[in-house]
Short mmCIF file of C-alpha atoms and ligand atoms in Angstrom, two decimals:
data_model
loop_
_atom_site.label_atom_id
_atom_site.label_comp_id
_atom_site.label_asym_id
_atom_site.label_seq_id
_atom_site.Cartn_x
_atom_site.Cartn_y
_atom_site.Cartn_z
CA MET A 30 -113.17 180.52 -76.63
CA GLN A 31 -114.77 182.60 -73.98
CA HIS A 32 -113.57 186.18 -73.19
CA ALA A 33 -113.34 188.28 -69.79
CA THR A 34 -114.18 192.06 -70.48
CA LEU A 35 -112.18 194.51 -68.77
CA THR A 36 -112.65 198.13 -69.04
CA LEU A 37 -109.94 200.77 -67.55
CA ASP A 38 -109.77 204.44 -68.13
CA GLY A 39 -112.34 204.22 -71.01
CA GLN A 40 -110.46 201.05 -72.68
CA THR A 41 -111.94 198.14 -72.95
CA ILE A 42 -109.91 194.95 -73.60
CA GLU A 43 -111.19 191.09 -74.10
CA LEU A 44 -109.45 188.67 -72.09
CA PRO A 45 -109.31 185.16 -73.27
CA ILE A 46 -110.68 182.44 -70.54
CA VAL A 47 -108.95 179.31 -70.08
CA GLU A 48 -110.71 176.42 -68.90
CA GLY A 49 -109.38 173.21 -67.62
CA THR A 50 -110.36 169.63 -67.45
CA GLU A 51 -112.01 169.83 -64.23
CA ASP A 52 -114.03 173.03 -65.37
CA GLU A 53 -111.56 175.19 -63.56
CA THR A 54 -111.24 178.80 -65.12
CA GLY A 55 -108.73 181.30 -65.58
CA ILE A 56 -108.64 184.70 -67.15
CA ASP A 57 -105.11 184.88 -69.50
CA VAL A 58 -103.44 188.37 -68.37
CA THR A 59 -100.47 187.67 -70.73
CA ALA A 60 -101.49 190.50 -73.08
CA LEU A 61 -102.57 192.75 -70.06
CA ARG A 62 -99.73 194.84 -69.31
CA LYS A 63 -98.96 195.36 -73.23
CA GLU A 64 -102.48 196.30 -74.21
CA THR A 65 -103.24 198.72 -70.83
CA GLY A 66 -100.07 199.61 -69.18
CA THR A 67 -101.50 197.91 -65.79
CA ILE A 68 -100.69 194.87 -64.34
CA THR A 69 -102.66 192.37 -61.89
CA LEU A 70 -101.28 192.45 -58.00
CA ASP A 71 -101.95 189.63 -55.89
CA PRO A 72 -99.82 189.13 -52.65
CA GLY A 73 -99.42 185.85 -51.86
CA TYR A 74 -100.34 184.75 -55.32
CA GLY A 75 -103.90 183.33 -54.08
CA ASN A 76 -105.89 184.80 -56.90
CA THR A 77 -102.92 183.93 -59.53
CA GLY A 78 -102.48 180.52 -61.63
CA SER A 79 -98.53 179.97 -62.79
CA CYS A 80 -99.24 177.87 -64.97
CA GLU A 81 -101.22 175.06 -66.61
CA SER A 82 -100.57 171.40 -65.38
CA HIS A 83 -101.63 167.97 -65.78
CA ILE A 84 -99.85 166.61 -62.36
CA THR A 85 -102.39 167.14 -59.17
CA TYR A 86 -105.67 168.61 -59.11
CA ILE A 87 -107.29 169.92 -55.89
CA ASP A 88 -110.92 170.76 -55.17
CA GLY A 89 -110.61 172.77 -51.63
CA GLU A 90 -114.21 173.11 -51.12
CA ASN A 91 -114.64 169.25 -51.21
CA GLY A 92 -111.55 168.02 -50.23
CA VAL A 93 -110.33 166.34 -54.01
CA LEU A 94 -106.91 165.53 -53.81
CA ARG A 95 -106.00 163.54 -57.42
CA HIS A 96 -102.58 162.82 -58.79
CA ARG A 97 -102.52 162.35 -62.74
CA GLY A 98 -106.55 161.56 -62.09
CA TYR A 99 -106.30 159.05 -59.50
CA PRO A 100 -107.55 159.47 -56.24
CA ILE A 101 -105.34 160.18 -52.99
CA GLU A 102 -107.67 157.61 -50.78
CA ASP A 103 -107.04 155.08 -53.36
CA LEU A 104 -103.38 155.46 -53.92
CA ALA A 105 -102.70 155.94 -50.53
CA GLN A 106 -104.32 152.76 -49.62
CA ARG A 107 -103.32 150.51 -52.51
CA ALA A 108 -100.26 151.89 -54.47
CA SER A 109 -96.88 151.76 -53.28
CA PHE A 110 -94.67 154.98 -52.99
CA VAL A 111 -92.34 154.01 -55.58
CA GLU A 112 -95.28 153.42 -58.05
CA VAL A 113 -96.60 156.84 -56.93
CA CYS A 114 -93.18 158.53 -57.72
CA TYR A 115 -93.39 156.77 -61.03
CA LEU A 116 -96.95 158.29 -62.02
CA LEU A 117 -96.32 161.62 -60.93
CA ILE A 118 -93.39 161.79 -62.90
CA TYR A 119 -93.84 159.70 -65.97
CA GLY A 120 -97.82 160.28 -65.99
CA GLU A 121 -98.74 157.14 -65.66
CA LEU A 122 -98.88 153.98 -63.45
CA PRO A 123 -96.08 151.64 -64.33
CA THR A 124 -96.42 148.30 -65.91
CA SER A 125 -94.96 145.44 -63.85
CA THR A 126 -91.97 145.61 -66.13
CA GLU A 127 -91.65 149.25 -65.47
CA LEU A 128 -92.20 149.12 -61.82
CA ASP A 129 -89.39 146.24 -61.48
CA GLU A 130 -86.78 148.52 -63.89
CA PHE A 131 -87.58 151.86 -62.11
CA LYS A 132 -86.82 150.26 -58.28
CA HIS A 133 -83.73 148.66 -59.88
CA ARG A 134 -82.67 151.71 -61.06
CA LEU A 135 -83.26 153.29 -57.69
CA THR A 136 -81.60 150.63 -55.87
CA TYR A 137 -78.64 150.91 -57.62
CA HIS A 138 -78.04 154.70 -57.58
CA SER A 139 -78.84 155.04 -53.68
CA LEU A 140 -74.98 155.35 -52.57
CA LEU A 141 -73.34 158.62 -52.18
CA HIS A 142 -70.08 159.77 -53.73
CA GLU A 143 -67.75 158.85 -50.69
CA ASP A 144 -66.14 162.16 -50.92
CA MET A 145 -69.74 163.47 -50.10
CA LYS A 146 -69.44 161.81 -46.33
CA LYS A 147 -66.74 164.76 -45.55
CA PHE A 148 -69.50 167.36 -45.67
CA PHE A 149 -71.41 165.39 -43.28
CA GLU A 150 -68.36 165.71 -40.92
CA GLY A 151 -68.44 169.47 -41.09
CA TYR A 152 -71.87 170.11 -39.67
CA PRO A 153 -72.35 170.57 -36.09
CA ALA A 154 -74.49 167.66 -34.86
CA THR A 155 -77.05 170.19 -33.81
CA ALA A 156 -77.39 171.44 -37.31
CA HIS A 157 -81.43 171.04 -38.43
CA PRO A 158 -81.41 168.29 -41.21
CA MET A 159 -83.41 170.40 -43.39
CA GLY A 160 -80.31 172.74 -43.72
CA VAL A 161 -78.01 169.77 -44.11
CA LEU A 162 -80.48 168.16 -46.91
CA SER A 163 -80.95 171.53 -49.05
CA ALA A 164 -76.93 172.01 -48.92
CA MET A 165 -76.41 168.35 -49.86
CA VAL A 166 -78.70 168.07 -52.69
CA SER A 167 -77.25 170.84 -53.82
CA SER A 168 -73.71 169.69 -54.07
CA LEU A 169 -74.82 166.87 -55.95
CA SER A 170 -74.80 168.98 -59.02
CA ALA A 171 -70.94 169.05 -57.76
CA TYR A 172 -70.58 165.10 -58.81
CA TYR A 173 -73.86 165.06 -61.37
CA PRO A 174 -73.39 168.31 -63.65
CA HIS A 175 -76.49 169.26 -65.22
CA ALA A 176 -77.11 168.01 -69.02
CA GLU A 177 -79.89 168.76 -71.37
CA ASP A 178 -80.34 165.92 -73.05
CA ASP A 179 -83.43 164.11 -71.85
CA GLU A 180 -81.51 160.51 -70.84
CA ALA A 181 -79.28 162.45 -68.87
CA VAL A 182 -81.99 164.55 -66.98
CA ASP A 183 -84.00 161.10 -66.24
CA LEU A 184 -80.61 159.61 -64.95
CA ASN A 185 -80.15 162.45 -62.71
CA ILE A 186 -83.87 162.62 -61.57
CA ILE A 187 -83.00 158.80 -60.85
CA ARG A 188 -80.17 159.39 -58.73
CA LEU A 189 -81.81 162.17 -56.42
CA LEU A 190 -84.95 159.71 -55.77
CA ALA A 191 -82.43 157.21 -54.93
CA LYS A 192 -79.95 159.59 -52.90
CA LEU A 193 -82.23 161.91 -51.16
CA LYS A 194 -83.16 159.05 -48.66
CA THR A 195 -79.38 158.12 -47.93
CA ILE A 196 -78.73 161.56 -47.39
CA ALA A 197 -81.43 162.02 -45.05
CA ALA A 198 -80.20 158.99 -42.73
CA PHE A 199 -76.89 159.65 -43.08
CA SER A 200 -77.51 163.26 -41.50
CA TYR A 201 -79.41 161.47 -38.68
CA LYS A 202 -76.80 158.97 -38.28
CA ARG A 203 -74.21 162.28 -37.89
CA SER A 204 -76.44 163.82 -35.71
CA ILE A 205 -76.43 161.08 -33.09
CA GLY A 206 -72.81 160.29 -33.51
CA GLN A 207 -73.61 156.70 -34.90
CA ALA A 208 -71.98 155.21 -37.82
CA TYR A 209 -73.64 155.42 -41.60
CA ILE A 210 -75.46 152.17 -42.44
CA TYR A 211 -75.46 151.90 -45.95
CA PRO A 212 -78.20 151.04 -48.41
CA LYS A 213 -79.00 147.58 -48.75
CA ASN A 214 -80.48 146.41 -52.08
CA SER A 215 -82.57 143.76 -50.84
CA ASN A 216 -84.81 146.32 -49.16
CA SER A 217 -87.59 148.27 -50.69
CA TYR A 218 -87.39 152.06 -50.83
CA THR A 219 -88.95 152.59 -47.81
CA ALA A 220 -87.43 150.29 -45.65
CA ASP A 221 -84.14 150.69 -47.02
CA PHE A 222 -84.63 154.43 -45.70
CA LEU A 223 -85.99 152.92 -42.32
CA HIS A 224 -83.12 150.34 -41.86
CA MET A 225 -80.50 153.26 -42.83
CA MET A 226 -82.23 154.83 -39.84
CA PHE A 227 -82.48 152.36 -37.00
CA ALA A 228 -79.77 149.54 -37.99
CA VAL A 229 -76.62 149.48 -36.24
CA PRO A 230 -73.53 147.86 -37.37
CA SER A 231 -73.35 145.66 -34.52
CA GLU A 232 -76.51 143.55 -34.90
CA ASP A 233 -79.17 142.67 -37.95
CA TYR A 234 -82.19 144.85 -37.91
CA ASP A 235 -85.53 143.65 -39.38
CA VAL A 236 -87.66 146.74 -40.54
CA PRO A 237 -91.09 146.41 -38.75
CA GLN A 238 -93.75 145.58 -41.34
CA GLU A 239 -95.92 148.08 -39.37
CA VAL A 240 -93.60 150.58 -39.40
CA GLU A 241 -92.56 150.45 -43.29
CA GLU A 242 -96.28 150.46 -44.05
CA ALA A 243 -97.21 153.38 -42.08
CA LEU A 244 -94.12 155.36 -43.54
CA GLU A 245 -95.23 154.29 -47.11
CA MET A 246 -98.68 155.95 -46.56
CA LEU A 247 -97.37 158.68 -45.37
CA LEU A 248 -94.99 159.42 -48.41
CA ILE A 249 -97.82 159.03 -50.73
CA LEU A 250 -100.10 161.48 -48.84
CA HIS A 251 -97.33 163.94 -49.13
CA ALA A 252 -96.46 163.17 -52.66
CA ASP A 253 -97.55 166.61 -54.82
CA HIS A 254 -99.84 169.36 -54.04
CA GLU A 255 -99.95 171.37 -57.19
CA GLN A 256 -98.48 175.04 -56.89
CA ASN A 257 -97.83 175.20 -53.27
CA CYS A 258 -95.21 177.48 -51.65
CA SER A 259 -92.27 174.93 -52.11
CA ALA A 260 -93.63 173.47 -55.55
CA SER A 261 -93.63 176.99 -56.81
CA THR A 262 -89.99 177.57 -55.67
CA VAL A 263 -88.90 174.79 -57.48
CA ARG A 264 -90.56 175.79 -60.72
CA MET A 265 -89.18 179.53 -60.47
CA VAL A 266 -85.78 178.16 -59.93
CA GLY A 267 -85.99 175.94 -62.31
CA SER A 268 -87.21 178.49 -64.70
CA SER A 269 -84.10 180.08 -65.16
CA GLY A 270 -82.68 177.09 -66.56
CA ALA A 271 -80.58 176.12 -62.95
CA ASN A 272 -80.24 172.63 -62.82
CA LEU A 273 -82.46 169.85 -60.88
CA PHE A 274 -80.33 169.60 -57.91
CA ALA A 275 -80.26 173.38 -57.27
CA SER A 276 -83.97 173.82 -58.09
CA ILE A 277 -84.77 170.98 -55.23
CA SER A 278 -82.48 172.58 -52.85
CA ALA A 279 -84.65 175.51 -53.12
CA GLY A 280 -87.90 173.45 -52.72
CA ILE A 281 -86.19 171.99 -49.76
CA ASN A 282 -85.66 175.62 -48.13
CA ALA A 283 -89.02 176.98 -49.18
CA LEU A 284 -90.54 173.82 -47.15
CA SER A 285 -88.62 174.46 -43.85
CA GLY A 286 -90.68 177.32 -42.98
CA PRO A 287 -93.20 176.78 -40.22
CA LEU A 288 -96.18 178.04 -42.44
CA HIS A 289 -95.33 175.29 -44.82
CA GLY A 290 -93.64 172.11 -44.40
CA GLY A 291 -92.07 172.63 -41.04
CA ALA A 292 -95.37 172.88 -39.59
CA ASN A 293 -95.51 169.41 -38.60
CA GLN A 294 -92.56 169.38 -35.87
CA GLU A 295 -94.10 172.66 -34.91
CA VAL A 296 -97.75 171.06 -34.07
CA ILE A 297 -95.60 168.17 -31.96
CA ARG A 298 -94.21 171.00 -30.16
CA MET A 299 -97.46 172.86 -29.69
CA LEU A 300 -99.06 169.52 -28.34
CA GLU A 301 -96.11 168.71 -25.68
CA ALA A 302 -96.55 172.65 -24.43
CA ILE A 303 -100.27 171.61 -24.16
CA GLN A 304 -99.48 168.42 -22.23
CA GLU A 305 -97.46 170.41 -19.66
CA ASP A 306 -99.60 172.98 -19.35
CA GLY A 307 -102.30 169.95 -18.29
CA GLY A 308 -104.19 169.54 -21.31
CA ASP A 309 -105.41 172.89 -21.43
CA ALA A 310 -106.34 173.17 -25.26
CA GLN A 311 -108.60 176.02 -24.53
CA LYS A 312 -105.73 178.33 -23.52
CA TYR A 313 -104.00 177.35 -26.70
CA ILE A 314 -107.15 177.99 -28.91
CA ASP A 315 -107.55 181.25 -26.84
CA LYS A 316 -104.05 182.05 -28.01
CA ALA A 317 -104.81 181.64 -31.32
CA LYS A 318 -107.60 183.39 -31.78
CA ASP A 319 -105.81 186.43 -29.89
CA LYS A 320 -104.90 188.88 -32.83
CA GLU A 321 -102.19 190.47 -30.42
CA ASP A 322 -100.65 186.99 -29.73
CA PRO A 323 -98.70 186.13 -32.84
CA PHE A 324 -99.02 182.18 -31.96
CA ARG A 325 -101.24 180.04 -34.44
CA LEU A 326 -102.69 176.61 -33.81
CA MET A 327 -99.94 174.64 -35.82
CA GLY A 328 -101.38 172.17 -38.29
CA PHE A 329 -104.50 174.15 -38.79
CA GLY A 330 -105.82 176.05 -41.82
CA HIS A 331 -105.03 175.82 -45.59
CA ARG A 332 -105.07 178.23 -48.29
CA VAL A 333 -107.17 175.58 -50.62
CA TYR A 334 -108.81 173.20 -48.54
CA LYS A 335 -111.71 175.02 -46.91
CA ASN A 336 -113.80 172.29 -45.57
CA PHE A 337 -111.06 169.68 -45.02
CA ASP A 338 -107.66 168.09 -46.15
CA PRO A 339 -108.54 164.92 -47.48
CA ARG A 340 -104.92 163.87 -46.18
CA ALA A 341 -105.64 165.23 -42.74
CA ARG A 342 -108.79 162.57 -42.56
CA ILE A 343 -106.52 159.82 -43.78
CA ILE A 344 -104.12 160.21 -41.46
CA LYS A 345 -106.44 160.47 -38.42
CA SER A 346 -108.72 157.58 -39.76
CA THR A 347 -105.47 155.47 -39.48
CA ALA A 348 -103.37 157.02 -36.70
CA ASP A 349 -105.62 154.72 -33.77
CA ARG A 350 -104.92 151.66 -36.12
CA VAL A 351 -101.23 152.42 -36.67
CA LEU A 352 -100.44 153.55 -33.21
CA GLU A 353 -102.14 149.89 -31.93
CA ASN A 354 -100.22 148.25 -34.04
CA LEU A 355 -96.78 150.10 -33.45
CA GLY A 356 -97.70 148.94 -29.50
CA VAL A 357 -97.48 152.60 -28.97
CA ASP A 358 -99.98 155.08 -26.84
CA ASP A 359 -99.19 158.24 -27.02
CA PRO A 360 -101.06 160.99 -25.14
CA LEU A 361 -100.60 163.51 -27.54
CA LEU A 362 -103.22 162.10 -29.77
CA ASP A 363 -106.06 162.45 -27.64
CA ILE A 364 -104.58 165.89 -26.97
CA ALA A 365 -104.48 166.43 -30.62
CA LYS A 366 -108.26 165.07 -30.91
CA THR A 367 -109.36 167.21 -27.91
CA LEU A 368 -107.85 170.05 -29.83
CA GLU A 369 -109.54 169.82 -33.12
CA GLU A 370 -112.69 169.27 -31.48
CA ALA A 371 -112.69 172.35 -29.33
CA ALA A 372 -111.27 174.27 -32.01
CA LEU A 373 -114.23 173.12 -34.67
CA GLU A 374 -116.75 174.42 -31.99
CA GLU A 375 -115.50 177.93 -32.08
CA ASP A 376 -116.96 180.41 -34.33
CA TYR A 377 -113.42 181.88 -35.21
CA PHE A 378 -112.13 178.86 -36.70
CA ALA A 379 -115.37 178.29 -38.48
CA GLU A 380 -115.77 181.50 -40.05
CA ARG A 381 -112.35 181.46 -41.38
CA ARG A 382 -112.56 178.00 -42.59
CA LEU A 383 -109.46 176.31 -40.65
CA TYR A 384 -109.32 172.66 -40.55
CA PRO A 385 -106.78 170.34 -39.65
CA ASN A 386 -104.22 170.04 -42.82
CA VAL A 387 -101.92 167.26 -43.39
CA ASP A 388 -99.44 168.59 -40.70
CA PHE A 389 -101.68 168.56 -38.04
CA TYR A 390 -101.67 164.38 -37.45
CA SER A 391 -98.77 163.07 -39.32
CA GLY A 392 -96.10 164.17 -36.61
CA ILE A 393 -97.88 161.73 -34.20
CA LEU A 394 -97.29 158.98 -36.58
CA TYR A 395 -93.48 160.05 -37.19
CA ARG A 396 -93.43 160.01 -33.65
CA ALA A 397 -94.43 156.66 -33.29
CA MET A 398 -92.20 155.06 -35.36
CA GLY A 399 -89.19 156.56 -33.62
CA ILE A 400 -88.18 159.41 -36.01
CA PRO A 401 -87.17 162.62 -33.92
CA THR A 402 -89.09 165.53 -34.14
CA ASP A 403 -86.66 167.51 -36.05
CA MET A 404 -86.40 164.99 -38.79
CA TYR A 405 -90.44 165.45 -39.49
CA THR A 406 -90.07 167.91 -42.43
CA VAL A 407 -86.96 165.79 -43.99
CA MET A 408 -90.10 163.15 -44.09
CA PHE A 409 -92.40 165.65 -45.40
CA ALA A 410 -89.62 166.33 -48.13
CA MET A 411 -88.66 162.66 -49.01
CA GLY A 412 -92.59 162.37 -49.67
CA ARG A 413 -92.80 165.99 -51.66
CA LEU A 414 -89.33 164.78 -53.70
CA PRO A 415 -91.75 163.04 -56.69
CA GLY A 416 -94.16 165.90 -56.94
CA TRP A 417 -91.25 168.30 -56.92
CA ILE A 418 -89.42 166.43 -59.78
CA ALA A 419 -92.77 166.16 -61.46
CA GLN A 420 -93.30 169.85 -61.51
CA TRP A 421 -90.06 171.30 -62.70
CA LYS A 422 -90.06 168.33 -65.31
CA GLU A 423 -93.31 169.63 -66.53
CA MET A 424 -92.17 173.33 -66.06
CA ARG A 425 -88.95 172.34 -68.78
CA SER A 426 -91.08 170.82 -71.25
CA ASP A 427 -93.75 172.96 -71.30
CA PRO A 428 -93.32 175.60 -74.39
CA ALA A 429 -95.21 178.44 -72.46
CA THR A 430 -92.58 178.65 -69.88
CA ARG A 431 -90.84 181.82 -69.42
CA ILE A 432 -88.23 182.62 -66.77
CA TYR A 433 -90.50 183.41 -63.38
CA ARG A 434 -90.36 187.34 -63.39
CA PRO A 435 -93.31 188.80 -61.65
CA ARG A 436 -93.89 192.65 -61.22
CA GLN A 437 -94.63 195.12 -58.72
CA VAL A 438 -96.24 198.38 -57.77
CA TYR A 439 -93.84 200.76 -56.73
CA GLN A 440 -94.65 203.01 -53.65
CA GLY A 441 -91.26 204.07 -52.80
CA ALA A 442 -89.77 207.65 -52.87
CA THR A 443 -90.41 209.29 -56.19
CA GLU A 444 -87.41 211.13 -57.83
CA ARG A 445 -84.85 213.18 -55.78
CA SER A 446 -81.20 214.38 -56.31
CA TYR A 447 -78.39 212.95 -54.35
CA GLN A 448 -76.83 215.23 -51.49
CA PRO A 449 -73.49 215.34 -50.54
CA ILE A 450 -72.90 213.91 -46.82
CA GLU A 451 -71.96 217.18 -45.81
CA GLU A 452 -75.44 218.52 -46.88
CA ARG A 453 -77.76 215.85 -44.95
C1 SDX B 17 -98.58 172.80 -45.88
O1 SDX B 17 -99.96 175.05 -50.66
C2 SDX B 17 -100.28 173.83 -49.77
O2 SDX B 17 -100.64 173.15 -50.37
C3 SDX B 17 -99.37 173.51 -48.35
C4 SDX B 17 -99.22 172.13 -48.23
C5 SDX B 17 -98.53 170.67 -48.89
O3 SDX B 17 -99.29 169.97 -49.33
O4 SDX B 17 -97.93 171.43 -49.94
O5 SDX B 17 -100.69 171.50 -47.93
C6 SDX B 17 -98.40 171.91 -46.64
O6 SDX B 17 -98.28 173.66 -45.96
C7 SDX B 17 -99.92 173.15 -45.10
C8 SDX B 17 -99.96 174.05 -43.79
C9 SDX B 17 -99.25 174.28 -42.79
N1 SDX B 17 -99.14 175.43 -41.73
C10 SDX B 17 -99.59 175.10 -40.88
O7 SDX B 17 -100.35 174.63 -40.53
C11 SDX B 17 -99.45 176.67 -39.99
C12 SDX B 17 -100.57 177.33 -39.08
N2 SDX B 17 -101.58 177.84 -40.56
C13 SDX B 17 -101.14 178.88 -40.83
O8 SDX B 17 -100.39 180.00 -40.91
C14 SDX B 17 -102.52 179.41 -42.36
O9 SDX B 17 -103.44 178.42 -42.34
C15 SDX B 17 -101.77 179.08 -44.10
C16 SDX B 17 -100.20 179.42 -43.56
C17 SDX B 17 -101.67 177.35 -43.88
C18 SDX B 17 -102.68 179.21 -44.85
O10 SDX B 17 -102.57 180.90 -44.57
P1 SDX B 17 -103.40 181.85 -45.54
O11 SDX B 17 -104.00 181.10 -46.67
O12 SDX B 17 -102.25 183.03 -46.12
O13 SDX B 17 -103.98 182.24 -44.66
P2 SDX B 17 -104.10 183.60 -43.38
O14 SDX B 17 -102.76 183.30 -42.99
O15 SDX B 17 -104.34 184.73 -44.50
O16 SDX B 17 -105.08 183.44 -42.63
C19 SDX B 17 -106.52 183.90 -42.59
C20 SDX B 17 -107.10 184.17 -41.60
C21 SDX B 17 -106.25 185.37 -40.58
O17 SDX B 17 -107.15 186.05 -40.00
P3 SDX B 17 -107.77 187.31 -40.49
O18 SDX B 17 -106.84 187.97 -40.80
O19 SDX B 17 -108.73 186.83 -41.14
O20 SDX B 17 -108.97 187.56 -38.91
O21 SDX B 17 -107.08 182.85 -40.61
C22 SDX B 17 -106.27 182.97 -39.24
C23 SDX B 17 -105.13 184.42 -39.91
O22 SDX B 17 -104.77 185.00 -39.01
N3 SDX B 17 -105.41 181.67 -39.22
C24 SDX B 17 -105.48 181.05 -38.41
C25 SDX B 17 -104.69 179.98 -38.64
N4 SDX B 17 -104.56 179.94 -40.20
C26 SDX B 17 -105.19 181.18 -40.73
N5 SDX B 17 -105.51 181.32 -37.16
C27 SDX B 17 -104.97 180.70 -36.42
N6 SDX B 17 -104.08 179.36 -36.24
C28 SDX B 17 -103.77 179.42 -37.58
N7 SDX B 17 -103.59 178.11 -37.87
#
């Protein structure tokens, strides 16, 4: 094993280098504080690995994304979302028997306990569906208490995968004052979600094949992304021993932020603003460059991808075909393309290596499917759910896992005596 040498205040220590299967390396600093009394400091953890993982590999320089070794391009075009769920969670692509059994379990666990419908009634119709989703997922632990044995944990994993799409669709129906549409066992996973979203009790609804295919691809593209903000949150919460539902609920909340999964709905709001401004893309590019202006080009930039986000490439390359298949002509797509072209000609973006990320084009497809803007991040959560589950499961089974408890460098007041109020 290689070592890094650190010399501090005349003391020299050797720190082991951990090498991954894709030749990434990390300096193992677990002994640093004990040996030297000092810690590392890395706000935002941009240079800090929290774990060793077997789930997803990203090469940010070359736009590589693989799940358990399979390139995202192959999975997005050839696999089903349920297959990718199985791959992420259990580590291998399922055989046809395994896939049938998995689908059967997901189908027969998609109903919610009838009492949970009362929770929806307590929310105002204007409640953001991400807040509803995180609360409802957390509430599942009231009905399905956490048990440590693997079989019980696996059953809760199935329940969560099966019920999250029902919760999402029910929250949408509640927000528009329509009756809940229950899961239909003859539907595929993705078609069942769309059926619950758009069917009405008074007539039959056939899920358009094009919409189902487009959503299947988008769910796969969002399925996992190694140690992003929300996955790290799931691991952090789970590291305390918190149950699956509590951990995933925390991940949903982390994803809701506009710098993370919430960006996809902010992109559409930005494109609509540009449209209302007569398509003046340059005005928004100048705002994004202006340090005095808090505005950012939403859907642009990434902590890891520094040349392109392969997911954004796939979405952009299929957007024209998908919109045509859906019979939708959306001017926002042209505005997005114009914005991307204009931004990438600017030194500001090139110097900072800012390119469209997965959120830049995804909202345009959701919009074409008829999904309301405030549900876009819920769609992201539905796609990311198997990834969060896989990360939580790996964290729980990793003997190296300890409760996440980062340190700090204290910069506050040094010791001082309490003064009675009459002396202040
Ligand atoms: C997701 O981690 C993941 O894997 C996330 C994700 C996943 O699948 O889980 O890929 C999903 O969250 C994608 C990102 C969605 N967010 C957005 O699109 C919001 C807009 N983008 C950013 O705010 C930003 O780019 C981040 C949050 C994505 C990344 O932030 P970093 O890595 O902390 O980068 P930074 O904020 O330090 O920016 C570096 C520089 C700064 O300028 P300087 O201080 O060097 O002058 O680039 C600038 C930033 O001001 N910058 C932008 C910008 N993004 C970065 N300037 C204008 N517009 C932007 N979008």
